[in-house]
PDB file of C-alpha atoms in Angstrom:
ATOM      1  CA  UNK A 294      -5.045 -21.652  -0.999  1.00  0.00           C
ATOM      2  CA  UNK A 295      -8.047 -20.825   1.230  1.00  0.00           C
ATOM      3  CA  UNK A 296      -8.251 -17.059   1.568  1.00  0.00           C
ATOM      4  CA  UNK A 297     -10.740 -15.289   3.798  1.00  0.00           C
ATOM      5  CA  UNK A 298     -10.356 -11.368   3.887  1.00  0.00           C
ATOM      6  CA  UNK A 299     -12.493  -9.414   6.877  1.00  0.00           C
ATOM      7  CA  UNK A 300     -13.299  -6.090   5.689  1.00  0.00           C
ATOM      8  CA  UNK A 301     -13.455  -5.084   1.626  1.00  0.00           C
ATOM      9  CA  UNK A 302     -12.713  -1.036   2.096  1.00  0.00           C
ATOM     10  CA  UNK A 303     -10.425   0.189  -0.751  1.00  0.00           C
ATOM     11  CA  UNK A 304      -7.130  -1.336   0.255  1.00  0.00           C
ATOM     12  CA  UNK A 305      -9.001  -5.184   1.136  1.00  0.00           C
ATOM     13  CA  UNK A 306     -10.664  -4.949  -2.354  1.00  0.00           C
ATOM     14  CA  UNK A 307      -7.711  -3.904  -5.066  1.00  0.00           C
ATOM     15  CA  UNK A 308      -5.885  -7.001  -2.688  1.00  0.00           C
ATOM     16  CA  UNK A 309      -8.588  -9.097  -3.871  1.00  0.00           C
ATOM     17  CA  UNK A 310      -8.204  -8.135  -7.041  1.00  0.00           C
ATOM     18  CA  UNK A 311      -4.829  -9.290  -7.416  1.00  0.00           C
ATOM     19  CA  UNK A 312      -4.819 -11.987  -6.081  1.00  0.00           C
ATOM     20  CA  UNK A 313      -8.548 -13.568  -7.484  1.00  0.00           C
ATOM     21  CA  UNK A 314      -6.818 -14.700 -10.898  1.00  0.00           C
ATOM     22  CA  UNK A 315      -4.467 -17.259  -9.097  1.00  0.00           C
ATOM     23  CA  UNK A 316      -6.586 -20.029  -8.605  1.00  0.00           C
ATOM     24  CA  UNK A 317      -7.236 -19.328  -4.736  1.00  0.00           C
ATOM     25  CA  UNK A 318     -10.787 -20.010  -2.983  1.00  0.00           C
ATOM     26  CA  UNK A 319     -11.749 -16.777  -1.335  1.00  0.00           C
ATOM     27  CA  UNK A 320     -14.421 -15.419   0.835  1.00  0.00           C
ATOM     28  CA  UNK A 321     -14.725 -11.797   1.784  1.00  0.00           C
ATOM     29  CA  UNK A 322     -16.701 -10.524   4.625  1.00  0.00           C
ATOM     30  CA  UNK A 323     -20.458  -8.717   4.102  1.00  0.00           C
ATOM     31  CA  UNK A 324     -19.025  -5.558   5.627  1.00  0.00           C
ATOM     32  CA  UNK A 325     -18.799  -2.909   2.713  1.00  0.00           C
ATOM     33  CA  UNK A 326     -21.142  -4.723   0.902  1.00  0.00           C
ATOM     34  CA  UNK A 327     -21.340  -3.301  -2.277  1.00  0.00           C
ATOM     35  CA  UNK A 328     -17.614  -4.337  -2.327  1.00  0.00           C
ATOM     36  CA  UNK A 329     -17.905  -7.374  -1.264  1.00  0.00           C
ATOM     37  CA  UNK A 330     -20.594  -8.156  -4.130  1.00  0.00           C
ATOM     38  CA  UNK A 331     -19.035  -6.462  -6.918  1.00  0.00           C
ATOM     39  CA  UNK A 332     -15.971  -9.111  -5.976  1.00  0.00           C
ATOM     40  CA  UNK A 333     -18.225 -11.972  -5.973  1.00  0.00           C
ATOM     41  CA  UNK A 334     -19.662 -11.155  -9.379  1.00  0.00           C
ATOM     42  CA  UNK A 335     -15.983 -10.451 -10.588  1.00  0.00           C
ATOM     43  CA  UNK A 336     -14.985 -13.848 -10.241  1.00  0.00           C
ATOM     44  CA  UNK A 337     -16.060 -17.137  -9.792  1.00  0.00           C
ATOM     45  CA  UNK A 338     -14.062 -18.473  -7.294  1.00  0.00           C
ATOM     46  CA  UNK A 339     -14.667 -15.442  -4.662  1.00  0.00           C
ATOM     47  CA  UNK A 340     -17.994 -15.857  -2.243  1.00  0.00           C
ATOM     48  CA  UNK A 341     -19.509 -13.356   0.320  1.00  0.00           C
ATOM     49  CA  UNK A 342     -20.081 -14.602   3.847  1.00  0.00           C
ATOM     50  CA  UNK A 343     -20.009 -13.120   7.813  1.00  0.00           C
ATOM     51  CA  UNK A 344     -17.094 -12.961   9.620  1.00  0.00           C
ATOM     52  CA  UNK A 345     -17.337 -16.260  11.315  1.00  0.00           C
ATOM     53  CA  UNK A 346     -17.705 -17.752   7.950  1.00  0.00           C
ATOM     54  CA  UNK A 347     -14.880 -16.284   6.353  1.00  0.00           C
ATOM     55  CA  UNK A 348     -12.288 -17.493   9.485  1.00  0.00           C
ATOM     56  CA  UNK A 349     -14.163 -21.223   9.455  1.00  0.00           C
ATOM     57  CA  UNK A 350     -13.462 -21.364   5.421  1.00  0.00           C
ATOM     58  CA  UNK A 351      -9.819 -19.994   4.988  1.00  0.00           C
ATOM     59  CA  UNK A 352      -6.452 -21.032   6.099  1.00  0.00           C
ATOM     60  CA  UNK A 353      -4.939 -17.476   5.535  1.00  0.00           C
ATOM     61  CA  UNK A 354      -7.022 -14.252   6.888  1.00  0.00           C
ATOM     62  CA  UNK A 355      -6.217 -11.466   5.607  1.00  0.00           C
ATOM     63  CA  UNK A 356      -7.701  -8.229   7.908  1.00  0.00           C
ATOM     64  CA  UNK A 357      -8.502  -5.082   6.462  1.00  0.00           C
ATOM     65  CA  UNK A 358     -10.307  -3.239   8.694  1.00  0.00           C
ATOM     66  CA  UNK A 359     -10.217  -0.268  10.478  1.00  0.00           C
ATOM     67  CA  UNK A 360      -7.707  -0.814  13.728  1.00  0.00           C
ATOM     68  CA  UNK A 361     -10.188   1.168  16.532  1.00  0.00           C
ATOM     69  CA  UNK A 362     -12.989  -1.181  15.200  1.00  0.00           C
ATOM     70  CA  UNK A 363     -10.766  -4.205  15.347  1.00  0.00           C
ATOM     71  CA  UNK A 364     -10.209  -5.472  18.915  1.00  0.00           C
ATOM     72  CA  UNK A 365     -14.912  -5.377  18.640  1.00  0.00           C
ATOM     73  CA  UNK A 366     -14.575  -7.308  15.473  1.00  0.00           C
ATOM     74  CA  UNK A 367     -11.815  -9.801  16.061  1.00  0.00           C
ATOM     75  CA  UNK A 368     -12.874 -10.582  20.017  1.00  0.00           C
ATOM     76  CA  UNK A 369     -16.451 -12.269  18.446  1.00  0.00           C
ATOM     77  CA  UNK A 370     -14.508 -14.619  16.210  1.00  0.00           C
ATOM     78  CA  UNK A 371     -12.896 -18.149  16.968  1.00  0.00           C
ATOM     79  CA  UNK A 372     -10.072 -18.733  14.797  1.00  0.00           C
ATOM     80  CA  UNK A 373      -7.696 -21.988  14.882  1.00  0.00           C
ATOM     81  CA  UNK A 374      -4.037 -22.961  15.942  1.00  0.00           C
ATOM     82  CA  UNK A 375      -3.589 -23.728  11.663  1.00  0.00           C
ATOM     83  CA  UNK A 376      -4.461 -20.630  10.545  1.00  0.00           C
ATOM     84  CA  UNK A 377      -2.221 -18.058   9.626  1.00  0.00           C
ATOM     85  CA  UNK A 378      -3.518 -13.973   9.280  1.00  0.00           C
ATOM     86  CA  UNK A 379      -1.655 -11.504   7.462  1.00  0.00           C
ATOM     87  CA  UNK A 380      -3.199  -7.867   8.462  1.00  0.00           C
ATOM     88  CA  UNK A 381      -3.375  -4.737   6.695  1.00  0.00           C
ATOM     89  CA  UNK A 382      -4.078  -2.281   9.614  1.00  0.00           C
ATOM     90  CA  UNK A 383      -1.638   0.526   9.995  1.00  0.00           C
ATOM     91  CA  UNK A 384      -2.764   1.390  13.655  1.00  0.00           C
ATOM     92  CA  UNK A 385      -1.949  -1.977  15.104  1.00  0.00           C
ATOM     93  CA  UNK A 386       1.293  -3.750  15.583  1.00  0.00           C
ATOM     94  CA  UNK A 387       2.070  -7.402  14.859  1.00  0.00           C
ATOM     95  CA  UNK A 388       2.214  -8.344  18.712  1.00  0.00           C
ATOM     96  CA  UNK A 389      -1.294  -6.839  19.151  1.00  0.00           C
ATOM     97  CA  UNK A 390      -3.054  -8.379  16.196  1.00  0.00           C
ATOM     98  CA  UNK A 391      -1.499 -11.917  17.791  1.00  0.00           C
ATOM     99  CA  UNK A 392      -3.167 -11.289  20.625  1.00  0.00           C
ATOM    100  CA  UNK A 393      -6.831 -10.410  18.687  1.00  0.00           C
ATOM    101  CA  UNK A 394      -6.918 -13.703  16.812  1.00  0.00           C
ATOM    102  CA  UNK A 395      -5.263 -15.922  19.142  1.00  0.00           C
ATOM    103  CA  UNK A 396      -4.537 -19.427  18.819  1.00  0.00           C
ATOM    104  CA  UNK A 397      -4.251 -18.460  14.945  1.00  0.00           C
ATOM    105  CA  UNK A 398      -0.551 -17.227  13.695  1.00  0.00           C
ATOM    106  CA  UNK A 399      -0.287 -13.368  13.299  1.00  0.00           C
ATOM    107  CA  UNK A 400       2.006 -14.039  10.216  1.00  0.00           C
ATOM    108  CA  UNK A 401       2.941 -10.802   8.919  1.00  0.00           C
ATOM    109  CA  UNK A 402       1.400  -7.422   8.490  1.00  0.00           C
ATOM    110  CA  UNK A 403       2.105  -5.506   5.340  1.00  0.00           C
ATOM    111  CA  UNK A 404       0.864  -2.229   3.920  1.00  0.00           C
ATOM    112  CA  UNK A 405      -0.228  -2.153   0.082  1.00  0.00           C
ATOM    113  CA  UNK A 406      -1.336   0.453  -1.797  1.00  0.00           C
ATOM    114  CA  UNK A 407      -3.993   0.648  -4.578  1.00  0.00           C
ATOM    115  CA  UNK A 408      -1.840  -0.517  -7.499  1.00  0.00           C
ATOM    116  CA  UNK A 409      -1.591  -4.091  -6.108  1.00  0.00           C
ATOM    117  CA  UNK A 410      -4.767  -4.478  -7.985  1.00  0.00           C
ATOM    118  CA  UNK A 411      -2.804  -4.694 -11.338  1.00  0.00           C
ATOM    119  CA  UNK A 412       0.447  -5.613 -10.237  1.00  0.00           C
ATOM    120  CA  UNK A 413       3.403  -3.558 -10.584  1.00  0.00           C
ATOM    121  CA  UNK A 414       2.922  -2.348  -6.779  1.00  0.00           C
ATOM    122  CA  UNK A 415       5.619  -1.879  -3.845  1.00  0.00           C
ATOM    123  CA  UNK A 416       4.572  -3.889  -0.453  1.00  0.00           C
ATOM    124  CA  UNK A 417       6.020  -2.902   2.965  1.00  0.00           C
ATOM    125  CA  UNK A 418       5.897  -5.861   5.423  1.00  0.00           C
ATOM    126  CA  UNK A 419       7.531  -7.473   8.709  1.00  0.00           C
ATOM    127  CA  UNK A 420       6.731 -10.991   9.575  1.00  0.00           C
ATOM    128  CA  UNK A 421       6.895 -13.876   7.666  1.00  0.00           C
ATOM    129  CA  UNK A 422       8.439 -12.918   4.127  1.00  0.00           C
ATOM    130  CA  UNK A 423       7.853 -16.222   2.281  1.00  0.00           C
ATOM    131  CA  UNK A 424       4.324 -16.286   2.417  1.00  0.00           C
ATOM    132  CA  UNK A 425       4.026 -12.664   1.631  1.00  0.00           C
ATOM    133  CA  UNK A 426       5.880 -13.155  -1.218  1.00  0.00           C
ATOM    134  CA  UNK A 427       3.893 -16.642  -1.862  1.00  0.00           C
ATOM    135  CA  UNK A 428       0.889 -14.722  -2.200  1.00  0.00           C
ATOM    136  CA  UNK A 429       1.935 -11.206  -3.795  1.00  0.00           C
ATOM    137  CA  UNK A 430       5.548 -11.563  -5.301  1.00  0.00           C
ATOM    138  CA  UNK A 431       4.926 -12.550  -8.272  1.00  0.00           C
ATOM    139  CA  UNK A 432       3.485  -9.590 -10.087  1.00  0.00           C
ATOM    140  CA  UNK A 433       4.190  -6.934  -7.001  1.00  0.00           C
ATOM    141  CA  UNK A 434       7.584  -5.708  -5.903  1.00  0.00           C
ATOM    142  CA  UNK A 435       7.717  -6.743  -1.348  1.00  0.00           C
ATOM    143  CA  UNK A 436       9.946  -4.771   0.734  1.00  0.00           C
ATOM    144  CA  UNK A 437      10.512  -6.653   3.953  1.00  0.00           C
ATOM    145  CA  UNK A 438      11.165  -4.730   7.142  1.00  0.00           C
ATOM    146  CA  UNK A 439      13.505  -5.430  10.262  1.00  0.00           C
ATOM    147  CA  UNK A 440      10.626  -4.759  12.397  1.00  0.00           C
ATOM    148  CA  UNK A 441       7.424  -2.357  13.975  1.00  0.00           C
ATOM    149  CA  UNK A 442       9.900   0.529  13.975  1.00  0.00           C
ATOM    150  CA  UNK A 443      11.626  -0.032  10.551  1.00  0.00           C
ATOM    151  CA  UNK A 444       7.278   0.290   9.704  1.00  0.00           C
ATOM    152  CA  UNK A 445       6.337   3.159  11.246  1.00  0.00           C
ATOM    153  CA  UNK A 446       9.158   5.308   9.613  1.00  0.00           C
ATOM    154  CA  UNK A 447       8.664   3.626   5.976  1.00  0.00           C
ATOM    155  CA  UNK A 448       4.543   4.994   6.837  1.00  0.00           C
ATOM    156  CA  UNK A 449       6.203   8.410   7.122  1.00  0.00           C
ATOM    157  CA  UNK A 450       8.367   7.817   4.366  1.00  0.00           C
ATOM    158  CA  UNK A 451       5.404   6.648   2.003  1.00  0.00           C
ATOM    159  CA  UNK A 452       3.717   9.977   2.338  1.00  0.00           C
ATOM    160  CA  UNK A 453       5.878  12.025   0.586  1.00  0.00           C
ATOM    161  CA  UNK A 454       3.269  10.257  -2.349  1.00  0.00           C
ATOM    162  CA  UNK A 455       0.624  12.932  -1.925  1.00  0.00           C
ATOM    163  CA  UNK A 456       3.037  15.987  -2.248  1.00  0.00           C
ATOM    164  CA  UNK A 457       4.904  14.553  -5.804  1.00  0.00           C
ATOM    165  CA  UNK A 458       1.980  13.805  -7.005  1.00  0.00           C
ATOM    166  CA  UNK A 459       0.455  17.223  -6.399  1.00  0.00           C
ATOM    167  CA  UNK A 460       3.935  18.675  -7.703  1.00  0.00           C
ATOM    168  CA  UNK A 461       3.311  17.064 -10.657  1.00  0.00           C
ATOM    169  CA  UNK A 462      -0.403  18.014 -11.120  1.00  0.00           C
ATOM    170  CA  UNK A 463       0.568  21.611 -10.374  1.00  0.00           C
ATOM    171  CA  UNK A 464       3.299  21.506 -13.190  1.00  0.00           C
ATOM    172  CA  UNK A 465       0.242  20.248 -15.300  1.00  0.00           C
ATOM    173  CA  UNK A 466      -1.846  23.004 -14.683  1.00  0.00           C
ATOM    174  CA  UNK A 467       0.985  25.507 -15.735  1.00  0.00           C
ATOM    175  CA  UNK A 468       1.558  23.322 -18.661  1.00  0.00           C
ATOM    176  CA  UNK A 469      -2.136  23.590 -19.402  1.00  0.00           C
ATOM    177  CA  UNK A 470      -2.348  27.273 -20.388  1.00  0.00           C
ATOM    178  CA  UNK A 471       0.495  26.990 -22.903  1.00  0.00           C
ATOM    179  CA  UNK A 472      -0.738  23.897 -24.774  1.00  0.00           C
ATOM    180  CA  UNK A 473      -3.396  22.440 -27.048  1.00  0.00           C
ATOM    181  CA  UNK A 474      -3.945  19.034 -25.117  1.00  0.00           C
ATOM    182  CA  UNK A 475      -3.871  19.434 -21.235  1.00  0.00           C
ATOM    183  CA  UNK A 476      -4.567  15.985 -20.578  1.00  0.00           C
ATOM    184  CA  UNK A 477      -1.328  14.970 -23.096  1.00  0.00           C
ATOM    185  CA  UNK A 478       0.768  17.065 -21.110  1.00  0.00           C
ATOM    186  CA  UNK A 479      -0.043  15.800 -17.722  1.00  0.00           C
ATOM    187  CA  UNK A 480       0.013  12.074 -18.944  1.00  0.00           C
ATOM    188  CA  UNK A 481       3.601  13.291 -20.311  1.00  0.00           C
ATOM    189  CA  UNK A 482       4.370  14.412 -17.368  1.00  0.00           C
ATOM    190  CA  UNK A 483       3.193  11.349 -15.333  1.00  0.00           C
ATOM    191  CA  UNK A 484       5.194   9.167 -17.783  1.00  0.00           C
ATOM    192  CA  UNK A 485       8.431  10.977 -17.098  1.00  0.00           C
ATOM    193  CA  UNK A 486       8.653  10.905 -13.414  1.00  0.00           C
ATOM    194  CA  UNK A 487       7.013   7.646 -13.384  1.00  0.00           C
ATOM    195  CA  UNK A 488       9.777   6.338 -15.668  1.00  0.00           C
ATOM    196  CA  UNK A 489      12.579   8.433 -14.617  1.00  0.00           C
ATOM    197  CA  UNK A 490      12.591   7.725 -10.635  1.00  0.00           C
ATOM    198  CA  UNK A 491      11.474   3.774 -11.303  1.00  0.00           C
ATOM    199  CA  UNK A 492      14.435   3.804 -13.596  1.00  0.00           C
ATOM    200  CA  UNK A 493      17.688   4.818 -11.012  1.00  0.00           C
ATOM    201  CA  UNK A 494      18.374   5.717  -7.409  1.00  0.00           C
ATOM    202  CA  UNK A 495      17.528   9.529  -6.788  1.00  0.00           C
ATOM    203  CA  UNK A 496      21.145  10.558  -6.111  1.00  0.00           C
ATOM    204  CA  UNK A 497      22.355   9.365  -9.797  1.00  0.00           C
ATOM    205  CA  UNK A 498      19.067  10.397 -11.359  1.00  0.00           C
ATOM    206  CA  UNK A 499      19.553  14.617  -9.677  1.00  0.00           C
ATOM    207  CA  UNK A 500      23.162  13.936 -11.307  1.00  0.00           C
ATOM    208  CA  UNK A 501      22.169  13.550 -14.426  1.00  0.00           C
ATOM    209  CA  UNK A 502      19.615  16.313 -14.338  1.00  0.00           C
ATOM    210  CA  UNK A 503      22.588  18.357 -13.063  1.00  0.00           C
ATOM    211  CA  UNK A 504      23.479  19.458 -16.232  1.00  0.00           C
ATOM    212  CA  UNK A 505      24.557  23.634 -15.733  1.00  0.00           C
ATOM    213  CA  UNK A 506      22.093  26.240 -16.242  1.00  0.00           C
ATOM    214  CA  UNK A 507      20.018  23.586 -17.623  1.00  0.00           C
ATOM    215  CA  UNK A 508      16.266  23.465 -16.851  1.00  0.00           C
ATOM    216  CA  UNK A 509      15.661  20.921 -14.239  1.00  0.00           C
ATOM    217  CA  UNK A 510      19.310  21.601 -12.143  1.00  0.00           C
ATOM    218  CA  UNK A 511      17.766  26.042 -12.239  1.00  0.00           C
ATOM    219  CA  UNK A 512      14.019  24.554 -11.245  1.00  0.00           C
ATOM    220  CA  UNK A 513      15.763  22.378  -8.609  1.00  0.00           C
ATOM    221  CA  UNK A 514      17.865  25.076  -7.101  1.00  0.00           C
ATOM    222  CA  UNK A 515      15.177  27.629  -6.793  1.00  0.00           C
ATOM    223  CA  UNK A 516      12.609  25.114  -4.938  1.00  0.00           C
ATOM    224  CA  UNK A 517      15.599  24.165  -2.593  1.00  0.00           C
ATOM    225  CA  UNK A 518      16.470  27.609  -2.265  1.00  0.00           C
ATOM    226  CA  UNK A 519      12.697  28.209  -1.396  1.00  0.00           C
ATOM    227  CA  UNK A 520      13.137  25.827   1.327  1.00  0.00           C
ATOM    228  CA  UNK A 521      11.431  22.551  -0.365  1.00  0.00           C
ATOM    229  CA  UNK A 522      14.080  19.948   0.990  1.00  0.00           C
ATOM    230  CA  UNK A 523      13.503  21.650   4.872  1.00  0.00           C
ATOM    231  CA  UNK A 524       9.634  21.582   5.051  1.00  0.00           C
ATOM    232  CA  UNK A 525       9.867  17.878   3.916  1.00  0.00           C
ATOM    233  CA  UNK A 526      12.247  17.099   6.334  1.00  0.00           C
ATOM    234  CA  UNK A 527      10.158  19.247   8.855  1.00  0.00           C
ATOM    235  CA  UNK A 528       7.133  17.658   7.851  1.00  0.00           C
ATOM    236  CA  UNK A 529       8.062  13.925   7.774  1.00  0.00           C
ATOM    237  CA  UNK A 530       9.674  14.369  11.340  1.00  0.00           C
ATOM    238  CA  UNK A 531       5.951  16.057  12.328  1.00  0.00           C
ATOM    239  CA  UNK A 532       4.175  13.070  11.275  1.00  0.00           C
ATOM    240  CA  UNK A 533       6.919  10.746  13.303  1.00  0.00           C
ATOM    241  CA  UNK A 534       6.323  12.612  16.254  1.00  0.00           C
ATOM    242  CA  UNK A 535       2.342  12.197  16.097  1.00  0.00           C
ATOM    243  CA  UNK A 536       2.467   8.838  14.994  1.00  0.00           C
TER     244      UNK A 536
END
């Protein structure tokens, strides 16, 4: 395929990445530069070029830029009734991307995160599932959505990320005191709830760390008595307020 991506941040470039190896022609956009040329000197068949260059050579735009900088962006460009853009701004909703690169197809807008890079990564996405899956299914794991609402509560959802992950790295740094290899014991760590929760659904996972007056059911109780399962609760419903 010919794929043009606008915008290289973080998300735009681990896309990139995985997707480079399969054969596609792509051009990325001069904005984050350094980005953009690291790509280009990454592969062979990925070229840097404006804006206007990257819609004239693709057939599928891919959009990662910042959604208050869009509308600017996307107004100074002339796309084409055959060309279909899959976006990767959070801020802006399906309908109002349409409307920014009009006559082109607003096909789908998904949200990635930094492991698509390697593969191995979940997708969230409404739109059209086929060529989302076309493009990232093979080595990434898409979760297709009913719709803009279905989105916004799988962004709240997704967050709960930051707070297991510092769970973890604050289990770590107890563990780090009472061992010879820090960095073995988070890695362990890592492993196990990487493993573990990839492994089974939560519910039959907690029942089989239910075991009585075993370690993880007396850690679990005590954080839940502390109020854990609450504040998450409290917290996720803060962020769907302020969305």
């Amino acid at each position: 395929m010919r794929i043009g991506v606008i915008g290289t941040g973080t998300i735009a470039t681990a896309v990139v990445h995985g997707i480079a190896g399969d054969g596609h022609a792509i051009t990325v956009s001069d904005r984050s530069a350094a980005n953009a040329q690291a790509l280009a000197a990454a592969y062979p068949n990925v070229r840097v070029a404006s804006n206007q260059a990257v819609v004239e050579e693709s057939d599928i735009v891919i959009l990662g830029l910042m959604a208050e900088k869009s509308a600017a962006i996307l107004d100074a460009l002339t796309f084409r009734t055959d060309q279909q853009v899959i976006t990767l701004m959070a801020g802006a909703t399906l309908e109002e991307v349409a409307q920014m690169v009009a006559p082109a197809r607003a096909a789908a807008i998904m949200m990635p995160f930094p492991g698509i890079a390697q593969g191995g990564s979940p997708i969230m996405m409404h739109g059209d599932t086929d060529l989302v899956r076309a493009l990232f299914g093979a080595r990434n794991q898409v979760f297709a959505l009913k719709d803009a609402a279905e989105m916004a509560a799988y962004l709240c959802a997704q967050a709960v990320l930051s707070p297991v992950a510092r769970m973890v790295s604050d289990a770590a740094g107890w563990l780090s005191s009472r061992v010879s290899d820090p960095a073995q014991g988070e890695a362990f760590l890592r492993a196990l709830v990487a493993s573990s929760v990839a492994g089974t659904d939560c519910a039959s996972l907690i029942e089989a760390l239910n075991t009585p007056g075993g370690y993880n059911q007396r850690l679990r109780l005590h954080m839940e008595g502390s109020g854990m399962g609450g504040s998450l609760r409290a917290g996720l419903d803060r962020l769907e307020k302020d969305a």
